Structure formats: structure tokens, C-alpha cells
Tab-separated table of C-alpha atoms and ligand atoms in Angstrom:
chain	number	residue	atom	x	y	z
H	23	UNK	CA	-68.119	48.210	23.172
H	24	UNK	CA	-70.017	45.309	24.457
H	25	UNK	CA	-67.619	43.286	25.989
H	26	UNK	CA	-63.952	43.730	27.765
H	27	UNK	CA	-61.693	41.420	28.984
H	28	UNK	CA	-58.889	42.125	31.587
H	29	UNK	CA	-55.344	40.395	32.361
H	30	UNK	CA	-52.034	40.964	34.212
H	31	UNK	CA	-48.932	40.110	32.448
H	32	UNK	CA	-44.784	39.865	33.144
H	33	UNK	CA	-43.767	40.739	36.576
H	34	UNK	CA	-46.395	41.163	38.959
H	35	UNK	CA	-47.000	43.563	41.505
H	36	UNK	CA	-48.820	44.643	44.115
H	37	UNK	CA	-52.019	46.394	43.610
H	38	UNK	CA	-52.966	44.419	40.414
H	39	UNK	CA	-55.703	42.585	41.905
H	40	UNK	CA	-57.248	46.023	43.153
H	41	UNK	CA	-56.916	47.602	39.546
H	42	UNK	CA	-58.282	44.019	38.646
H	43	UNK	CA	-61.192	44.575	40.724
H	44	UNK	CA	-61.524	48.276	39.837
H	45	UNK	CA	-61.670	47.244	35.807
H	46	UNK	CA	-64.710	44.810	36.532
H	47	UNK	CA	-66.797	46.646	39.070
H	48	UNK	CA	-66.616	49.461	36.007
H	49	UNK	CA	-67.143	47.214	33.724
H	50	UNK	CA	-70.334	46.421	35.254
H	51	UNK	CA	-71.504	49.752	36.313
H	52	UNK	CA	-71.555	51.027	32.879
H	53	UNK	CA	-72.986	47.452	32.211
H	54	UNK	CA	-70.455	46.101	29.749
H	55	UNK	CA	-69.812	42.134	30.394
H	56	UNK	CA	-66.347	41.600	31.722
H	57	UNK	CA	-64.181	38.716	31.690
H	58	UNK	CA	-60.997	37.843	32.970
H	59	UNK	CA	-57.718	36.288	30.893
H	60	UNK	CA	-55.231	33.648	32.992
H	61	UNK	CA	-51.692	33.869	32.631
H	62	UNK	CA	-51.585	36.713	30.797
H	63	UNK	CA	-51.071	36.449	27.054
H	64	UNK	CA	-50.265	32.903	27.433
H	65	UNK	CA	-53.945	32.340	28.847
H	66	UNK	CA	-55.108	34.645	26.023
H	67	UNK	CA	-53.373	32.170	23.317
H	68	UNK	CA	-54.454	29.006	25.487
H	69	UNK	CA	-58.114	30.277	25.501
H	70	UNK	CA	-58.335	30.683	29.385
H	71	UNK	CA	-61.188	33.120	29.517
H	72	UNK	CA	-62.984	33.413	33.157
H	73	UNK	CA	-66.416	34.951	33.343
H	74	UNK	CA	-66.265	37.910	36.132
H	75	UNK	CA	-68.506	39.030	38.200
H	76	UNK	CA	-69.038	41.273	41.533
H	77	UNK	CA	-68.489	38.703	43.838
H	78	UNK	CA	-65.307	37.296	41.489
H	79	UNK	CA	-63.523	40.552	42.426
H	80	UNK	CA	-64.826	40.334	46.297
H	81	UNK	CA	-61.729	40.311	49.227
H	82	UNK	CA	-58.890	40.950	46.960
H	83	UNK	CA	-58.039	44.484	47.255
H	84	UNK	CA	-55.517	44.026	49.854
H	85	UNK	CA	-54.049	41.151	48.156
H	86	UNK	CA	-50.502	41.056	47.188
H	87	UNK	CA	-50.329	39.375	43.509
H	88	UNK	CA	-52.678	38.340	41.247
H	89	UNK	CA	-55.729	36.375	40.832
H	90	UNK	CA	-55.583	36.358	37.047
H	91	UNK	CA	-52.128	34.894	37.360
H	92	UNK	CA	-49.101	36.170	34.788
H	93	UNK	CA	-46.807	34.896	32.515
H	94	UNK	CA	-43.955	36.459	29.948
H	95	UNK	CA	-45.199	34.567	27.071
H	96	UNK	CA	-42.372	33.394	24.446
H	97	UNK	CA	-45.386	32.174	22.124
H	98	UNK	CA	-47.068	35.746	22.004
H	99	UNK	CA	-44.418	36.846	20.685
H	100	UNK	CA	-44.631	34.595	16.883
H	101	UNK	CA	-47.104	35.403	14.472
H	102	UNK	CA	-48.518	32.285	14.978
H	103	UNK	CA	-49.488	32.748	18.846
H	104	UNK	CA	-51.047	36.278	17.816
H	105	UNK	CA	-53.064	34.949	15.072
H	106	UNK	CA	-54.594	31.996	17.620
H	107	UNK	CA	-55.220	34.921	20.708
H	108	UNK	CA	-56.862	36.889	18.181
H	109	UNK	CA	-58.906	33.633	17.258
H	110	UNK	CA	-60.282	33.502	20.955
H	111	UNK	CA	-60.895	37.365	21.449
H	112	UNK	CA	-63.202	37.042	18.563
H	113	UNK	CA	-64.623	33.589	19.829
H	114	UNK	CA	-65.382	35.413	23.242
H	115	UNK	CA	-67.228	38.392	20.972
H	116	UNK	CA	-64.292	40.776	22.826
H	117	UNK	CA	-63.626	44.127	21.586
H	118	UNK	CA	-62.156	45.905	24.323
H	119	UNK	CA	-58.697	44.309	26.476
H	120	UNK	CA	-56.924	45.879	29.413
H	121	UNK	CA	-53.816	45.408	29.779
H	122	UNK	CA	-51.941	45.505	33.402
H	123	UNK	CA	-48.210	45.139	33.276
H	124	UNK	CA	-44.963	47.038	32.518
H	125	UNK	CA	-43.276	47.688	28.687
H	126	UNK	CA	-43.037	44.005	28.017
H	127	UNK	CA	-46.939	44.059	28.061
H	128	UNK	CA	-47.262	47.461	26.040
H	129	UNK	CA	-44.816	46.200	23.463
H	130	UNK	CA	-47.070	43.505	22.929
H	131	UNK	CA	-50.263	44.678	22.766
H	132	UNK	CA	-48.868	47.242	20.198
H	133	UNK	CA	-47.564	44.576	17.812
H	134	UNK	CA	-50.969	42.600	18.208
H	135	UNK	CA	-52.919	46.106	17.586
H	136	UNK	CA	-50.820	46.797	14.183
H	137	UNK	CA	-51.629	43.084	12.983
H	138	UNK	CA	-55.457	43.303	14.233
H	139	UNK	CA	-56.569	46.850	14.662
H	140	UNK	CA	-60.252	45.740	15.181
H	141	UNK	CA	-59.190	44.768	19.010
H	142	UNK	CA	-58.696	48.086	21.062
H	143	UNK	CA	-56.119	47.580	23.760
H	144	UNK	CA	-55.784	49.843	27.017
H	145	UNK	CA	-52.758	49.602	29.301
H	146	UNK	CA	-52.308	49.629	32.681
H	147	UNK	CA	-49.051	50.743	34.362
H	148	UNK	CA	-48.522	47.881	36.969
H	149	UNK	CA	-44.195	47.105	37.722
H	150	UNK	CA	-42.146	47.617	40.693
H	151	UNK	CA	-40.105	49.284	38.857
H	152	UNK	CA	-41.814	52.637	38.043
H	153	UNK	CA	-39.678	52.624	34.762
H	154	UNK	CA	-42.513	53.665	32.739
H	155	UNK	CA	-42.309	56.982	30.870
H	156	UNK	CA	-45.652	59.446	31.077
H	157	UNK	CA	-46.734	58.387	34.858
H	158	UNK	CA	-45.596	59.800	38.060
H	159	UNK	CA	-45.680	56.076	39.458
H	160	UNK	CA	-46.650	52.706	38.580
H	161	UNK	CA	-48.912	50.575	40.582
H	162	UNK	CA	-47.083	48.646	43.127
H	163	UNK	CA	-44.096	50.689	43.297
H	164	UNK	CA	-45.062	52.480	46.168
H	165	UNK	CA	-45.356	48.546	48.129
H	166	UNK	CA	-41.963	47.566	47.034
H	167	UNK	CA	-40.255	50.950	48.330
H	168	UNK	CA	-41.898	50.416	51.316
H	169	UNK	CA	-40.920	46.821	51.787
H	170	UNK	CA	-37.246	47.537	50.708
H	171	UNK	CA	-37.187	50.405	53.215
H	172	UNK	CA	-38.154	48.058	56.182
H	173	UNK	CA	-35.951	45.343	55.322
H	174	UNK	CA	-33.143	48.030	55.260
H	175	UNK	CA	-34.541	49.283	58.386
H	176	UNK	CA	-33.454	45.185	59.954
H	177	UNK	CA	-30.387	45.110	58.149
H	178	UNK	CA	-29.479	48.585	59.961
H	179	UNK	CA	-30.121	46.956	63.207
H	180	UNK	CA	-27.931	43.851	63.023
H	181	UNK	CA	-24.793	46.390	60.956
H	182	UNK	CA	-24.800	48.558	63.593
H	183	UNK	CA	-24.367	46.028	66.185
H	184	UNK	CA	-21.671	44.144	64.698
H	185	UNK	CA	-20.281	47.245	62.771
H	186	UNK	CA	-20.631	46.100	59.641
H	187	UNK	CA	-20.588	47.310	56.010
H	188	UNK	CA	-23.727	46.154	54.098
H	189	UNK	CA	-24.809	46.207	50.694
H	190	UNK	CA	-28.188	45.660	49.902
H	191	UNK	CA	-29.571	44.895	46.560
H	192	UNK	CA	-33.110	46.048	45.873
H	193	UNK	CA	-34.788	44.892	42.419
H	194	UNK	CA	-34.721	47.446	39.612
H	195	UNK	CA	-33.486	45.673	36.509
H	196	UNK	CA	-32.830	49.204	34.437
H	197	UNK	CA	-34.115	51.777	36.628
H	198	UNK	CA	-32.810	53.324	40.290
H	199	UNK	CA	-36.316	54.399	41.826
H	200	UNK	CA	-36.570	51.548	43.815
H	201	UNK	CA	-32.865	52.145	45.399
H	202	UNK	CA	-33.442	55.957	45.329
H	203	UNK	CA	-35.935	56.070	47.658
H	204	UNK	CA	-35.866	52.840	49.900
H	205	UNK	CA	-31.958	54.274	50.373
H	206	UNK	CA	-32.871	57.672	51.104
H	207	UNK	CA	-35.799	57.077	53.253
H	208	UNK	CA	-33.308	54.471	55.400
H	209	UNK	CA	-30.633	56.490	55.766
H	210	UNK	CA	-28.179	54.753	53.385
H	211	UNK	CA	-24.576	55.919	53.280
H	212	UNK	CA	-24.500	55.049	49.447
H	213	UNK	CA	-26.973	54.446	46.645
H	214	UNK	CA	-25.665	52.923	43.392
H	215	UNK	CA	-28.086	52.844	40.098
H	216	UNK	CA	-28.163	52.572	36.791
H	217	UNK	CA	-28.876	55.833	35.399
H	218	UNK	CA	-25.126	57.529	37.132
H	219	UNK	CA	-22.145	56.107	36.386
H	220	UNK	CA	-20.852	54.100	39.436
H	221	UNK	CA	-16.950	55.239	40.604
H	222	UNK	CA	-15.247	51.880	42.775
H	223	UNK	CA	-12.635	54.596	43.828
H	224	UNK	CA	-15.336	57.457	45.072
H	225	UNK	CA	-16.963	54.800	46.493
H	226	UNK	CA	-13.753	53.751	48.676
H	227	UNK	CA	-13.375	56.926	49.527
H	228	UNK	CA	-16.476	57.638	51.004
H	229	UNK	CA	-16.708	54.500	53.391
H	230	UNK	CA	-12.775	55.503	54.127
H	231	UNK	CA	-13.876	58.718	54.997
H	232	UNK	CA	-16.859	57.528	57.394
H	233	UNK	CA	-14.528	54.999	58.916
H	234	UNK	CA	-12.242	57.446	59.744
H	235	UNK	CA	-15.152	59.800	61.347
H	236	UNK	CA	-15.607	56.232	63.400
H	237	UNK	CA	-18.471	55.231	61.647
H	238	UNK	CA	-18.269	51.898	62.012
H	239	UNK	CA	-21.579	50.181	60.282
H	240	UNK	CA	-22.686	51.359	56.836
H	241	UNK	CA	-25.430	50.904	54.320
H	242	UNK	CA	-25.059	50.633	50.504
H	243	UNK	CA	-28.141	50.129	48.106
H	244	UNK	CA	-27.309	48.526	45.035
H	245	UNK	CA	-30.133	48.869	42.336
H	246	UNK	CA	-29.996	44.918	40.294
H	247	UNK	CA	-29.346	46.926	37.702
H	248	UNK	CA	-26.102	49.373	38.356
H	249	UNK	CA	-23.960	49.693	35.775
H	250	UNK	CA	-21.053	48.264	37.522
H	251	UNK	CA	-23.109	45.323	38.313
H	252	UNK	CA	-24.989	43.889	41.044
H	253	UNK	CA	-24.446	43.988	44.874
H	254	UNK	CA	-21.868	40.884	44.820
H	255	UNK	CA	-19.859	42.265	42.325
H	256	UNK	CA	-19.188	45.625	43.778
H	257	UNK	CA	-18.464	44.600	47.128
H	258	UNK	CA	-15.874	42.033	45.672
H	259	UNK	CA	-14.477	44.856	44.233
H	260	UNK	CA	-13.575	46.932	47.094
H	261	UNK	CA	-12.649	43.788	49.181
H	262	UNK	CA	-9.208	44.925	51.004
H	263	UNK	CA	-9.690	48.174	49.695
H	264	UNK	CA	-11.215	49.900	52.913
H	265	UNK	CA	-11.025	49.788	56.185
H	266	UNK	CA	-14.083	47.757	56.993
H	267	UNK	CA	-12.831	44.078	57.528
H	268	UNK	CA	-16.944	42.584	58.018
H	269	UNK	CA	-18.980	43.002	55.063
H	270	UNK	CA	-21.738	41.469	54.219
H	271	UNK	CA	-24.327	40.702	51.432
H	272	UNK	CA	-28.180	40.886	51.381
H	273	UNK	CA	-30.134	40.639	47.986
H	274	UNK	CA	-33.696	41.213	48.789
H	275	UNK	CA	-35.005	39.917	45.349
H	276	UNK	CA	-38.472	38.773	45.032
H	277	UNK	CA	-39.642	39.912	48.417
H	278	UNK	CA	-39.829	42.938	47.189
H	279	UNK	CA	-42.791	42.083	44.595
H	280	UNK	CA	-45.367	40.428	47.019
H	281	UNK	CA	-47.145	41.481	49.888
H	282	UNK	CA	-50.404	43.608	51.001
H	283	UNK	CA	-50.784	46.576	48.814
H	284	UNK	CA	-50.015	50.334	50.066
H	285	UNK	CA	-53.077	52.526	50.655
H	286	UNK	CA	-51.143	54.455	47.638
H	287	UNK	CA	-50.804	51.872	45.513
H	288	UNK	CA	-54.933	50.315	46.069
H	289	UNK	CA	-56.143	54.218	45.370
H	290	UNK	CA	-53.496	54.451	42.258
H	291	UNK	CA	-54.903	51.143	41.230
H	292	UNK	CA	-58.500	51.724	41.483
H	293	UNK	CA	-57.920	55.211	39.591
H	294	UNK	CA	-56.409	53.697	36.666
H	295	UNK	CA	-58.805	50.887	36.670
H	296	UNK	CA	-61.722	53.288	36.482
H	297	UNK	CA	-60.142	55.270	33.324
H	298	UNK	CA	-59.113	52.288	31.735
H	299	UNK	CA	-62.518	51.521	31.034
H	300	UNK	CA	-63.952	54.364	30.740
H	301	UNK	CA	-61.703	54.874	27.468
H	302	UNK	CA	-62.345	51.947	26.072
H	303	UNK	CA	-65.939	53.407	26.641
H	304	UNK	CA	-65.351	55.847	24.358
H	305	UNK	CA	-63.363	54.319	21.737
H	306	UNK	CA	-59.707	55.280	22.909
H	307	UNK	CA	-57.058	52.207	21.722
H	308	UNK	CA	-53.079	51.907	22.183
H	309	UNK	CA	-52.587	54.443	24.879
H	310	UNK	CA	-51.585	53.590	28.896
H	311	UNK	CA	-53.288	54.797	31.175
H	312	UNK	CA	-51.228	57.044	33.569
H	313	UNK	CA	-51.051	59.478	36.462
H	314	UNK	CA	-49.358	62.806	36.516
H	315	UNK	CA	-49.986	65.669	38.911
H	316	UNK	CA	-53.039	64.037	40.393
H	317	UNK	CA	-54.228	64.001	36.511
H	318	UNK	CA	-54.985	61.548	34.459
H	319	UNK	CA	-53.618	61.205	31.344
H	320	UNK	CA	-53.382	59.251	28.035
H	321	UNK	CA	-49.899	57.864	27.191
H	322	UNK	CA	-49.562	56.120	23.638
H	323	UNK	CA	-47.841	52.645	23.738
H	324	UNK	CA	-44.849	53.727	21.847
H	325	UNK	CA	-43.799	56.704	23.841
H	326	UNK	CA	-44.539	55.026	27.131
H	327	UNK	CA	-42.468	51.837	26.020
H	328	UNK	CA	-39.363	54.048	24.420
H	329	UNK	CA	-39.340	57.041	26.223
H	330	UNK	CA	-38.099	54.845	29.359
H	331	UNK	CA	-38.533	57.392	32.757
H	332	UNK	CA	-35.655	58.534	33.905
H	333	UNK	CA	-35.307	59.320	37.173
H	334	UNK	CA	-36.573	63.104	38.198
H	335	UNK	CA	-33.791	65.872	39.179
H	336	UNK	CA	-35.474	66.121	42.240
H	337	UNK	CA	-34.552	62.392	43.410
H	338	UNK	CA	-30.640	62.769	42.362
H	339	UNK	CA	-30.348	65.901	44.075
H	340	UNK	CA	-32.062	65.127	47.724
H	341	UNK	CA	-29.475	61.331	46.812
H	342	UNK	CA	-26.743	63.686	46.259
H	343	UNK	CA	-26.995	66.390	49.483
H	344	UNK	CA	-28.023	63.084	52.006
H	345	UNK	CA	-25.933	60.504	51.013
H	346	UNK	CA	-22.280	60.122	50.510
H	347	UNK	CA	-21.788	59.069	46.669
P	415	LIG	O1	-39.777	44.144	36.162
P	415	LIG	C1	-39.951	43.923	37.504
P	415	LIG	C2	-38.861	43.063	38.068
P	415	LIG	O2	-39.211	42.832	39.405
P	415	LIG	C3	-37.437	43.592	37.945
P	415	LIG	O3	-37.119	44.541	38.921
P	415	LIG	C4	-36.649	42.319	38.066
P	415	LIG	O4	-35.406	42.449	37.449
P	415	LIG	C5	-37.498	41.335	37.331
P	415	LIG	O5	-38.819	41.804	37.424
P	415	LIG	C6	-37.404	39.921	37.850
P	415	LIG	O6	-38.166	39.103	37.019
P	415	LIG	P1	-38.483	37.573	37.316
P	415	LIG	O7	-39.548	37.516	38.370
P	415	LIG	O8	-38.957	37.052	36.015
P	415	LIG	O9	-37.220	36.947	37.810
């Protein structure tokens, strides 16, 4: 392994630029030349290859987003925009590619690997969404909870003076972690995801309930992703239902996915970064890169894209005892 080449791809988050920088600084240590990919595999099919060095990677750890840009690339996706990214690897003398990004990315560089198995791919687990199977977290997750839980935090503020009922959607487009923890760590009367079914008429009974103990402002998270649909949706259903006359809605969307790194989320980063290369070093291929127990560990493609994570006993239970549905 001579040569590696790094890019982020589908939804960023923060932390990539620090797993970014952690992939080239190892890179270079174990003096391997390192380059960087725009765009993700768009870049990769457009031939947008940046040489890295040091000072490339210099003031970006505490960066929200990434320098490499990202894309979800339709083309990547047709024979024909494999066959021209594998054209360019090979131009660029590349044998070794990490990948930073969520299933999307995996998928991708597992269809690429089973057409061209000369080109070792390594993935990184970077999403909000912490919806990848065989990590305890993905990098950035631990930003977005935070950011979620602060905005909540503002939105508690303004409900409580105006007694008001609130629902706030946090991002989470098949998975609850986001809304499990921003909603317990705020407080949140209610947390609605994806992975429990979602009951209109428990839910009516709980704020009925709390208005009757004169509770007079509430909180519901809404993961993007419940089952009964989005934050809108669920508080048009309940309209004239309860007792609470004032409700509003706040969707917190893409603020969620920017923004100065955790401490968390910069070590997680750097971690992964670090073993990323260092098994491409020694020959691994198709396999994430992941955390568990402090450990890392080696997560093929295929169980880390299908086995999707479902959320941890633990979480539903301390949901279940502090919150009201
Ligand atoms: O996968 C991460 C994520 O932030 C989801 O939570 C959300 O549904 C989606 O990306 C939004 O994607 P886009 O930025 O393409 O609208």
C-alpha cells in the first residue's frame, strides 16, 4: 500500500474534517502519500483528486463540515460511473480509499469492491444519525444531540412562559437516537421515534393528564422519522383533542448537522481515523471501522449496512421511567 486516498460522502457531519485530518497525518507518519477526493464519489467519478499534506489538514479539527465537500452521487450508482472512478483510482496509482459517511457510502463502496476487488475500501462511520450497526456511536452524533438538546433547552424557555405545548422535530430519518437522548437530557414530556409504535390516543392522554396536574407548557420530540409521521402531522392530529389551546411547531432540521465538533466526537474521529489506516496498512478491505466498549473493532460492509442499530434497551427504558409516553 503505497498510496490512499480519503473522502466524505452523503450527509455530513461534524467531526469529519478531524477524522479527515486524522487519516492524513497517519497517512504520513507511516509515510504512505495521501490524497484527498471532492464531493465524494461524484469527485471520485469527476477526477477531483487533491494532493494532501500536513499543513492541508492544519486548523480544521474544530470545524463543523467538511473540507473535502460531499455529495449523494446518482452517477455512482450506474455501471458506467464505477467503471470511470475506477479509471481515476488507477490513474492516481491508488490502492487504498477511506471512506467517511453513513450506509449510503458503505453500500457503495461494497458494490464498487465486488466489480473491482483490486481497490481496498475502509469505512468510516460519520452520520448524525448513529444508525449504524457494530459501533457504539457514529462520528458527529454526539454534536447533533448536543445541539438538539440546547435548542430544546430555548424552546423550554419561551413554552413555559406562554404555556405552551411544543413539538420539536429533531433529524433522524429511520432511527430515534437523536430524539432519545436530546429528549431525555431536556426534560421532554414525550419522545416519539421510529423504532415504537406511536399511539395518538396515549399520547392525548398523557398531555390530558399533565394539564390536569396544571402543567401548563410541554415538550414533545418528534424523531423526522416516527412512524406516524413527522412533527406537523402529529400535532394536527391531536388538534382539539386536548386541553392545550397554544401549540406550536419547531423543526430544527439542518441545524442539527453543522457546527464545532464535541470533544467526543474530535477524539471518536481521530480514533477511527488512525485505524482506518492502519488496516489498510495491513491489507484489511470492506470492513467499517467502529467503536465498541472503548474497542476497536472491524465491522464488514454488509452487516454494518443491513444489520441497521437499533436502539439499546437501556435508552427505551430510562425514555420509558422519565418521560410520559
Ligand atoms: O442521514 C443524516 C440526515 O441528517 C438525516 O437525519 C436526514 O433525514 C437527512 O440526512 C437529510 O438529508 P439532506 O441533507 O440530503 O436533506
Amino acid at each position: 500500500m503505497k498510496k490512499i486516498a480519503v473522502f466524505t460522502s452523503g450527509g455530513d457531519s461534524p467531526g469529519m474534517n478531524a477524522c479527515i485530518r486524522a487519516v492524513v497525518r497517519t497517512a504520513l507518519h507511516y509515510q504512505k502519500e495521501v490524497v484527498g477526493i471532492r464531493r465524494g464519489y461524484q469527485g471520485l467519478i469527476e477526477n477531483e483528486f487533491v494532493d494532501m499534506q500536513t499543513q492541508s489538514v492544519s486548523n480544521i479539527i474544530q470545524k463543523g463540515g467538511t473540507i473535502l465537500g460531499t455529495a449523494r452521487s446518482k452517477d455512482f450508482m450506474t455501471v458506467e460511473g464505477r467503471a470511470r472512478a475506477y479509471e481515476n483510482l488507477k490513474r492516481h496509482q491508488i490502492d487504498g480509499v477511506v471512506a467517511i459517511g453513513g450506509d449510503g457510502t458503505f453500500t457503495g463502496a461494497k458494490v464498487f469492491m465486488e466489480e473491482f476487488p483490486d481497490v481496498h475500501f475502509v469505512g468510516i462511520p460519520g452520520t448524525i444519525d448513529n444508525d449504524l450497526y457494530g459501533t457504539d456511536f457514529t462520528i458527529g452524533y454526539d454534536t447533533a444531540i448536543n445541539t438538539a438538546m440546547h435548542a430544546i433547552d430555548n424552546i423550554k424557555d419561551t413554552a413555559d412562559s406562554h404555556s405552551r405545548l411544543f413539538f420539536v422535530e429533531v433529524m433522524g430519518r429511520d432511527a430515534g437516537f437523536i430524539a432519545v437522548r436530546s429528549g431525555v437530557a431536556s426534560g421532554a414530556e414525550a419522545i416519539l421515534i421510529p423504532e415504537t409504535k406511536t399511539s395518538i390516543d396515549e399520547l392525548i392522554n398523557t398531555l390530558s393528564e399533565n394539564y390536569a396536574r396544571k402543567k401548563r407548557s410541554s415538550i414533545v420530540v418528534v424523531a423526522e422519522g416516527d412512524d406516524f409521521g413527522g412533527a406537523y402531522k402529529i400535532s394536527e392530529a391531536i388538534k382539539g383533542k386536548i386541553p392545550y389551546d397554544d401549540i406550536r411547531v419547531t423543526v430544527l432540521g439542518h441545524v442539527q448537522r453543522g457546527g464545532s465538533p464535541t470533544c467526543n466526537d474530535r477524539f471518536l474521529a481521530s480514533r477511527l481515523g488512525i485505524g482506518a489506516v492502519e488496516a489498510l496498512i495491513a491489507n484489511k478491505k470492506g470492513i467499517m471501522i467502529g467503536e465498541q466498549c472503548h474497542k476497536l473493532v472491524h465491522i464488514p460492509f454488509e452487516k454494518a449496512i443491513k444489520h441497521n442499530q437499533s436502539l439499546k434497551p437501556y435508552l427505551t427504558e430510562v425514555m420509558n421511567i422519565l418521560c410520559s409516553v
